[in-house]
Amino acid sequence: MIYPISSISATQNGDQVTNRIAGALVDRITRAYNEGAKFKVIVCIPEVPGFSGDVKNEGSLKTIMAAQYRTINRGGASIYEKLREKGIEPLDYIRFYHLRAYDRINAPWGKSFCSSSPTSPLTLAPLPDSFISKMEQNSGVKFHEAQVALARQWIGQESASNQKEVTLAMPEPTTEGIIQSEKTPVKTETVPIPQSFEEARDIVRRFESGAEGLRGDQEVSDTVAQHMLCDRTELPDEKWLGTEEEELNAYVSELLYIHSKVMIVDDDKVIMGSANINDRSQKGDGDSEICLVVEDDDKIDSFMDGQPYRAGRFAATLRRKLFREHLGLIPPQMVTNGNDCVTSFMRPAPHRNEDETRSEHDILVMDPLDDRTVVLFQKTALENRKIFTEIFRPVPTNLVRTWAAYDNYVPKVKTGHVVPGIDLERVKGRLAGVRGALVECPLDFLIDEKDFVTGPEWRGLNPTLPIYI
């Protein structure tokens, strides 16, 4: 199981990418195939390799995504292509995944972009004043003033900075349907920084007092993402005090950006650190990297491919916990009031974590090569992908094979919001079926755009390519 930020590697000499991790994977899978041995590689990478930019128009994002697809399944020398040349079906051995989540914002804007039908033009329609807007009116303190004051509070009594104000970029609706770029309108607001801890604390208290006397929304959850996990309640049970339109506009989805660099091998060894699978990390003359290799002597009884197996406690429990989190097989870790249970997993070292190795859900994922575990992993990722595609239309997707299809597919709504034409009941019903955050990597995204992965920049004509790969 591998968690890099990027997966950019090569299988042969002569490619723009020089590290041969992809080639090593092809060799190891070929060996397993020839020996008739069961062997699985799971790679989890970010759905989009960055937080800002439009996949179609942002050069760095497009280059990194193209490099990843050249590594995975296209361009002539990818892992999947090399395996298929040998008569090996790669999906039997190696698969790629992303992580994605949804939530409901309990503080929608006073105005929202909405469309009465999937084909109608985008219009600006007023919605009821938000809870935050009313707090601002009652307290005389703007939300962003309270944010800056809270940040000043966190600094503490002593501050070495002489800065008097800060300029913030205000969030604005965007119709790009992916993530903010230079085309997104930017509105700024300059906020004075409180010059003392006491002044900052007073501003925060005044803002919080603005909630007094407003509608009692204590029973409305500030987050509903816990329903992706083993929660005690279901998403349709969640209360909402606004209109159906307001609640519909409050549902959002975004990728969970994988920033870990971890590899777990055979439930026995773990490599974790700063290095990615790309030339910048692997060539030795680029980014400075450091990694820790863990091989503990504490062994536990486990299974591997149905056979008794002595696994390393650290590696096995880490892999199982990650599997369970990705599959929604852990309880949410929420402490919203003094009555919630604080578990050992919420506490820092040196508190020891509770031993879960014989729990029901841990046993479900104990053997990573068991057919039942493999099917559970793959079916969960597939179903989650279907649900997110229907409700939010995230990019990348297998439904977009060309740039022309990309333009038609991306919904003209605020980034990450529900696509037009879906009612609230359908949204809640479908999202209630999401389990964990695991989604399939869309291997056919832009697959008919040959220049995406074989353009001139991949023939040695782009001097900036090493910056990205």
XYZ file of C-alpha atoms in Angstrom, residues 2-468:
467
model
C 1.553 3.303 -1.130
C 0.570 6.905 -0.331
C 2.555 9.441 -2.380
C 1.496 12.981 -3.328
C 2.432 12.132 -6.904
C 3.102 8.908 -8.754
C 5.457 9.830 -11.584
C 7.868 7.125 -12.640
C 9.106 5.245 -15.701
C 9.432 1.638 -16.787
C 12.343 2.023 -19.200
C 15.307 4.202 -20.156
C 14.878 7.095 -22.544
C 11.822 8.636 -20.897
C 11.753 12.213 -19.583
C 11.295 10.622 -16.148
C 14.402 8.771 -14.976
C 13.459 6.984 -11.736
C 12.551 3.333 -12.283
C 10.056 2.613 -9.506
C 7.376 1.881 -12.112
C 9.750 -0.558 -13.789
C 10.390 -2.291 -10.466
C 6.629 -2.699 -9.963
C 6.275 -4.199 -13.435
C 9.103 -6.653 -12.695
C 7.637 -7.653 -9.318
C 4.144 -8.166 -10.749
C 5.592 -10.190 -13.633
C 7.385 -12.405 -11.119
C 4.144 -12.967 -9.182
C 2.309 -13.792 -12.410
C 4.961 -16.310 -13.481
C 4.943 -17.939 -10.040
C 1.142 -18.010 -9.852
C 1.319 -16.054 -6.580
C -1.287 -13.602 -5.365
C 0.180 -10.098 -5.216
C -1.552 -6.720 -4.794
C -0.378 -3.117 -4.992
C -2.678 -0.315 -3.800
C -1.667 3.268 -4.570
C -3.565 6.238 -3.089
C -2.814 9.635 -4.641
C -4.634 13.005 -4.653
C -7.508 13.288 -7.125
C -6.017 16.562 -8.387
C -2.298 17.203 -7.704
C -2.733 20.672 -6.226
C -5.237 23.009 -4.635
C -5.411 25.862 -7.136
C -5.992 25.991 -10.852
C -8.191 24.627 -13.610
C -7.128 21.231 -14.979
C -7.712 22.412 -18.546
C -5.987 25.778 -18.339
C -3.426 25.498 -15.536
C -0.163 24.234 -17.053
C 1.364 22.762 -13.900
C -1.720 20.736 -12.986
C -2.106 19.454 -16.533
C 1.556 18.461 -16.724
C 1.565 16.594 -13.398
C -1.690 14.775 -14.171
C -0.366 13.840 -17.617
C 2.847 12.523 -16.038
C 0.826 10.407 -13.612
C -1.288 8.921 -16.392
C 1.915 8.239 -18.390
C 3.082 6.283 -15.354
C -0.204 4.416 -14.878
C -1.849 3.481 -18.172
C -0.923 5.440 -21.307
C 1.841 7.004 -23.380
C 3.393 3.765 -24.610
C 5.559 2.738 -21.645
C 3.210 2.874 -18.638
C 2.834 0.190 -15.979
C -0.460 -1.088 -17.393
C 0.779 -1.101 -21.001
C 3.988 -2.957 -20.153
C 2.075 -5.588 -18.212
C -0.451 -6.083 -20.984
C 2.416 -6.576 -23.451
C 3.311 -9.603 -21.320
C -0.285 -10.904 -21.335
C -0.873 -9.795 -17.739
C -4.067 -7.989 -16.737
C -2.761 -5.129 -14.539
C -6.037 -4.607 -12.641
C -5.533 -8.049 -11.120
C -2.374 -6.766 -9.434
C -2.237 -2.976 -9.134
C -4.955 -0.318 -8.692
C -4.978 3.398 -8.014
C -7.388 5.259 -5.729
C -8.270 8.720 -4.438
C -10.040 10.039 -1.337
C -13.132 12.319 -1.444
C -15.628 13.560 1.147
C -18.864 15.506 1.433
C -20.317 17.781 4.107
C -23.095 20.265 4.763
C -22.154 23.848 5.596
C -24.223 25.164 8.515
C -23.707 28.807 7.536
C -24.732 29.385 3.912
C -24.312 32.759 2.253
C -27.173 35.199 2.234
C -27.141 34.978 -1.569
C -26.269 31.966 -3.663
C -25.926 31.091 -7.298
C -28.702 28.722 -8.261
C -30.320 27.541 -11.469
C -33.901 26.424 -11.912
C -32.954 23.707 -14.398
C -29.801 22.087 -15.796
C -30.174 24.088 -19.032
C -31.259 27.472 -17.713
C -28.793 30.376 -17.416
C -27.129 30.983 -14.094
C -29.013 33.533 -11.971
C -28.363 35.215 -8.673
C -31.255 34.409 -6.367
C -31.657 35.717 -2.833
C -31.785 33.238 0.017
C -32.619 33.978 3.670
C -29.949 35.852 5.607
C -27.424 33.412 6.993
C -26.781 32.814 10.652
C -23.330 34.417 10.294
C -24.823 37.545 8.677
C -27.201 37.982 11.597
C -24.342 37.532 14.063
C -22.454 40.305 12.252
C -25.460 42.615 12.443
C -26.103 41.961 16.141
C -22.485 42.218 17.253
C -21.186 44.956 14.984
C -18.204 42.703 14.223
C -17.629 41.150 10.804
C -16.833 37.477 10.557
C -13.392 38.156 9.082
C -12.619 40.676 11.818
C -13.396 37.947 14.332
C -11.166 35.517 12.392
C -8.219 37.907 12.518
C -8.853 38.605 16.200
C -8.914 34.890 16.977
C -5.597 34.449 15.162
C -4.172 37.301 17.248
C -5.452 35.549 20.380
C -3.611 32.379 19.417
C -0.349 34.321 19.171
C -0.701 35.123 22.878
C 0.322 38.020 25.062
C 3.643 38.608 23.328
C 3.798 39.494 19.643
C 7.015 40.445 17.865
C 5.181 41.709 14.785
C 4.555 45.368 14.024
C 1.981 44.553 11.355
C -1.130 46.715 11.740
C -3.530 45.157 9.238
C -4.055 42.153 6.986
C -5.691 41.953 3.561
C -7.906 38.925 3.035
C -9.270 37.457 -0.186
C -13.012 37.056 0.279
C -14.548 33.790 -0.956
C -16.588 34.448 -4.065
C -18.859 32.164 -6.091
C -17.125 30.701 -9.142
C -18.703 29.020 -12.138
C -15.561 27.183 -13.166
C -16.740 23.980 -11.537
C -13.300 22.837 -10.417
C -11.098 25.010 -8.243
C -10.259 28.686 -8.110
C -7.874 30.064 -10.705
C -6.913 33.439 -12.101
C -10.340 33.624 -13.784
C -12.144 33.552 -10.462
C -13.214 37.089 -9.414
C -11.286 38.192 -6.347
C -12.655 40.587 -3.756
C -10.362 41.710 -0.950
C -10.990 43.245 2.425
C -8.428 44.867 4.703
C -8.915 44.100 8.399
C -7.045 45.794 11.272
C -5.052 43.471 13.528
C -5.826 43.884 17.253
C -2.714 45.248 18.915
C -3.131 43.357 22.170
C -4.346 40.006 23.399
C -7.077 41.704 25.423
C -8.386 43.677 22.433
C -8.479 40.496 20.338
C -10.328 38.583 23.057
C -12.901 41.373 23.334
C -13.581 41.331 19.571
C -14.095 37.553 19.579
C -16.433 37.755 22.570
C -18.473 40.544 20.954
C -18.843 38.500 17.767
C -19.909 35.397 19.692
C -22.452 37.443 21.638
C -24.141 38.231 18.331
C -25.576 34.706 18.382
C -27.619 35.422 21.481
C -31.331 35.556 20.796
C -31.025 34.141 17.279
C -32.769 30.996 16.157
C -31.886 28.036 18.306
C -29.881 25.823 15.977
C -28.190 23.773 18.673
C -29.759 20.651 17.167
C -28.352 21.439 13.703
C -24.972 19.774 13.225
C -22.050 21.900 12.096
C -20.832 18.875 10.130
C -22.498 15.768 8.739
C -19.361 14.105 7.368
C -19.419 11.647 10.280
C -22.094 9.697 8.405
C -19.430 8.425 6.013
C -18.182 6.427 9.005
C -19.855 4.103 11.522
C -22.018 6.758 13.120
C -24.875 6.136 15.548
C -27.344 8.034 13.350
C -28.060 8.403 9.620
C -27.756 11.408 7.299
C -31.537 11.692 6.659
C -32.003 12.128 10.432
C -30.044 15.398 10.445
C -32.152 18.463 11.272
C -32.140 21.721 9.339
C -33.897 24.949 10.289
C -33.733 26.731 6.927
C -35.498 26.116 3.643
C -34.970 23.061 1.433
C -33.264 25.277 -1.133
C -30.918 26.610 1.532
C -30.024 23.096 2.671
C -29.539 21.887 -0.915
C -27.075 24.717 -1.528
C -25.241 23.847 1.706
C -24.088 20.388 0.538
C -20.530 20.364 -0.806
C -17.841 17.891 -1.786
C -14.095 18.117 -2.204
C -11.112 15.845 -2.525
C -9.190 14.814 0.562
C -5.666 15.837 -0.325
C -3.227 13.019 0.415
C -0.037 14.599 1.706
C 1.414 11.545 3.432
C 4.338 9.708 1.907
C 3.924 6.203 3.281
C 4.488 2.681 2.009
C 3.356 -0.426 3.913
C 4.803 -3.726 2.689
C 3.484 -7.196 3.596
C 2.070 -5.916 6.930
C 5.660 -6.048 8.118
C 7.621 -2.981 6.958
C 6.737 0.705 6.786
C 8.563 3.507 5.008
C 7.343 6.999 5.892
C 8.866 10.388 5.352
C 9.016 13.197 2.822
C 9.849 11.456 -0.463
C 7.349 11.132 -3.294
C 7.424 8.802 -6.267
C 8.869 11.293 -8.722
C 12.251 12.440 -9.983
C 12.381 15.453 -7.666
C 12.457 13.054 -4.715
C 14.135 9.991 -6.199
C 17.061 11.229 -8.339
C 19.059 12.476 -5.367
C 19.949 15.853 -6.837
C 16.597 17.592 -6.341
C 14.523 18.050 -3.204
C 16.101 17.125 0.121
C 14.293 14.130 1.616
C 14.303 12.057 4.780
C 12.527 8.782 5.510
C 12.058 6.424 8.420
C 11.934 2.653 7.947
C 10.033 0.735 10.634
C 10.556 -2.994 11.136
C 9.377 -3.782 14.647
C 10.111 -6.998 16.510
C 6.638 -7.073 18.082
C 4.795 -9.679 16.010
C 1.079 -10.488 16.052
C -0.901 -13.423 14.688
C -2.542 -12.569 11.384
C -3.385 -14.009 7.987
C -1.939 -13.417 4.509
C -3.716 -15.003 1.513
C -5.662 -17.226 3.866
C -2.575 -18.619 5.605
C -1.412 -17.950 9.191
C 1.095 -15.109 9.154
C 3.239 -13.317 11.734
C 2.853 -9.623 10.998
C 4.614 -6.627 12.474
C 2.274 -4.963 14.946
C 3.004 -1.418 13.783
C 2.734 -2.144 10.056
C -0.322 -4.393 10.317
C -2.346 -2.191 12.651
C -1.490 0.929 10.612
C -2.587 -0.713 7.360
C -5.777 -2.105 8.893
C -6.697 1.237 10.462
C -6.203 2.991 7.125
C -8.305 0.360 5.350
C -11.073 0.794 7.915
C -10.976 4.580 7.677
C -11.104 4.497 3.871
C -14.005 2.016 3.983
C -15.949 3.827 6.699
C -15.399 1.059 9.238
C -14.387 3.259 12.179
C -16.567 5.383 14.469
C -16.303 9.158 14.021
C -13.964 10.865 16.486
C -16.133 13.799 17.518
C -16.139 15.607 20.842
C -18.814 18.282 20.612
C -19.664 18.487 24.302
C -18.527 17.206 27.676
C -20.620 14.063 27.363
C -18.813 12.602 24.357
C -16.430 9.730 24.918
C -12.738 10.542 24.492
C -11.018 7.481 23.051
C -7.387 6.455 23.224
C -7.025 7.386 19.529
C -7.759 11.025 20.316
C -4.920 11.260 22.802
C -1.285 12.068 21.971
C 1.763 10.032 22.935
C 2.649 8.554 25.368
C -0.971 7.313 25.728
C -1.176 3.843 24.183
C -3.875 3.122 21.623
C -6.492 0.528 22.439
C -5.791 -2.897 20.914
C -8.363 -3.385 18.123
C -6.794 -6.418 16.476
C -9.701 -8.689 17.365
C -12.551 -6.264 16.770
C -15.223 -7.122 14.192
C -14.189 -4.510 11.641
C -10.480 -5.143 12.113
C -11.002 -8.809 11.306
C -12.820 -7.793 8.102
C -9.620 -6.221 6.745
C -7.049 -8.415 8.505
C -5.971 -10.292 5.373
C -5.227 -7.841 2.524
C -5.093 -10.696 -0.016
C -8.353 -12.363 1.028
C -10.854 -12.169 -1.847
C -13.509 -10.804 0.511
C -11.235 -7.932 1.573
C -10.288 -7.185 -2.036
C -13.920 -7.168 -3.196
C -14.988 -4.972 -0.267
C -12.251 -2.453 -1.098
C -13.008 -2.335 -4.814
C -16.819 -2.280 -4.517
C -16.734 0.500 -1.917
C -14.482 2.651 -4.112
C -16.703 2.044 -7.155
C -19.981 2.836 -5.373
C -18.599 5.963 -3.718
C -17.342 7.168 -7.111
C -20.793 6.639 -8.660
C -22.503 8.630 -5.898
C -20.100 11.585 -6.002
C -20.284 11.653 -9.816
C -24.081 11.834 -9.802
C -24.405 14.485 -7.085
C -21.337 16.724 -7.650
C -19.674 15.783 -10.973
C -16.089 16.078 -9.745
C -13.144 16.124 -12.136
C -11.330 13.911 -13.114
C -13.936 11.390 -14.240
C -14.205 8.509 -16.697
C -17.132 10.348 -18.312
C -14.729 12.946 -19.729
C -12.523 11.472 -22.449
C -11.837 14.715 -24.402
C -11.487 18.431 -23.664
C -14.766 19.035 -25.501
C -16.495 16.633 -23.137
C -14.816 18.410 -20.219
C -16.444 21.725 -21.164
C -19.870 20.100 -21.408
C -19.500 18.033 -18.251
C -18.344 20.575 -15.670
C -21.486 21.929 -13.951
C -22.072 25.677 -13.919
C -22.439 25.931 -10.163
C -20.309 27.061 -7.269
C -17.213 24.947 -6.836
C -17.979 21.592 -5.269
C -21.729 22.166 -4.928
C -24.641 19.976 -6.025
C -25.289 19.895 -9.764
C -28.537 21.503 -10.985
C -31.673 19.442 -11.322
C -31.242 17.143 -8.304
C -33.689 17.506 -5.433
C -32.771 17.445 -1.758
C -34.295 14.047 -1.047
C -32.180 12.459 -3.779
C -29.032 14.200 -2.541
C -29.485 12.997 1.036
C -30.532 9.524 -0.014
C -27.519 9.014 -2.275
C -24.958 10.576 0.078
C -26.249 8.349 2.869
C -24.801 5.471 0.838
C -21.235 6.830 0.895
C -18.980 4.640 3.011
C -15.608 6.048 3.882
C -13.746 8.353 1.505
C -12.289 5.835 -0.956
C -13.032 6.414 -4.671
C -11.699 4.810 -7.826
C -9.043 6.571 -9.852
C -10.704 7.406 -13.207
C -8.292 5.709 -15.587
C -10.126 6.880 -18.732
C -10.035 10.625 -17.985
C -8.975 12.389 -21.232
C -7.855 9.063 -22.641
C -8.900 10.085 -26.180
C -6.786 13.275 -26.002
C -3.533 11.765 -27.276
C -1.625 15.062 -27.044
C -2.383 15.124 -23.304
C 0.369 12.571 -22.674
C 2.373 12.544 -25.917
C 2.744 16.235 -26.796
C 6.048 17.976 -27.604
C 6.853 18.594 -23.919
C 7.292 14.827 -23.553
C 9.811 14.720 -26.399
C 12.419 16.820 -24.639
C 11.199 20.215 -25.792
C 9.996 21.614 -22.454
C 12.849 22.917 -20.261
C 10.484 23.512 -17.302
C 9.335 19.887 -17.152
C 11.777 18.921 -14.344
C 10.092 21.490 -12.097
C 6.912 19.423 -12.095
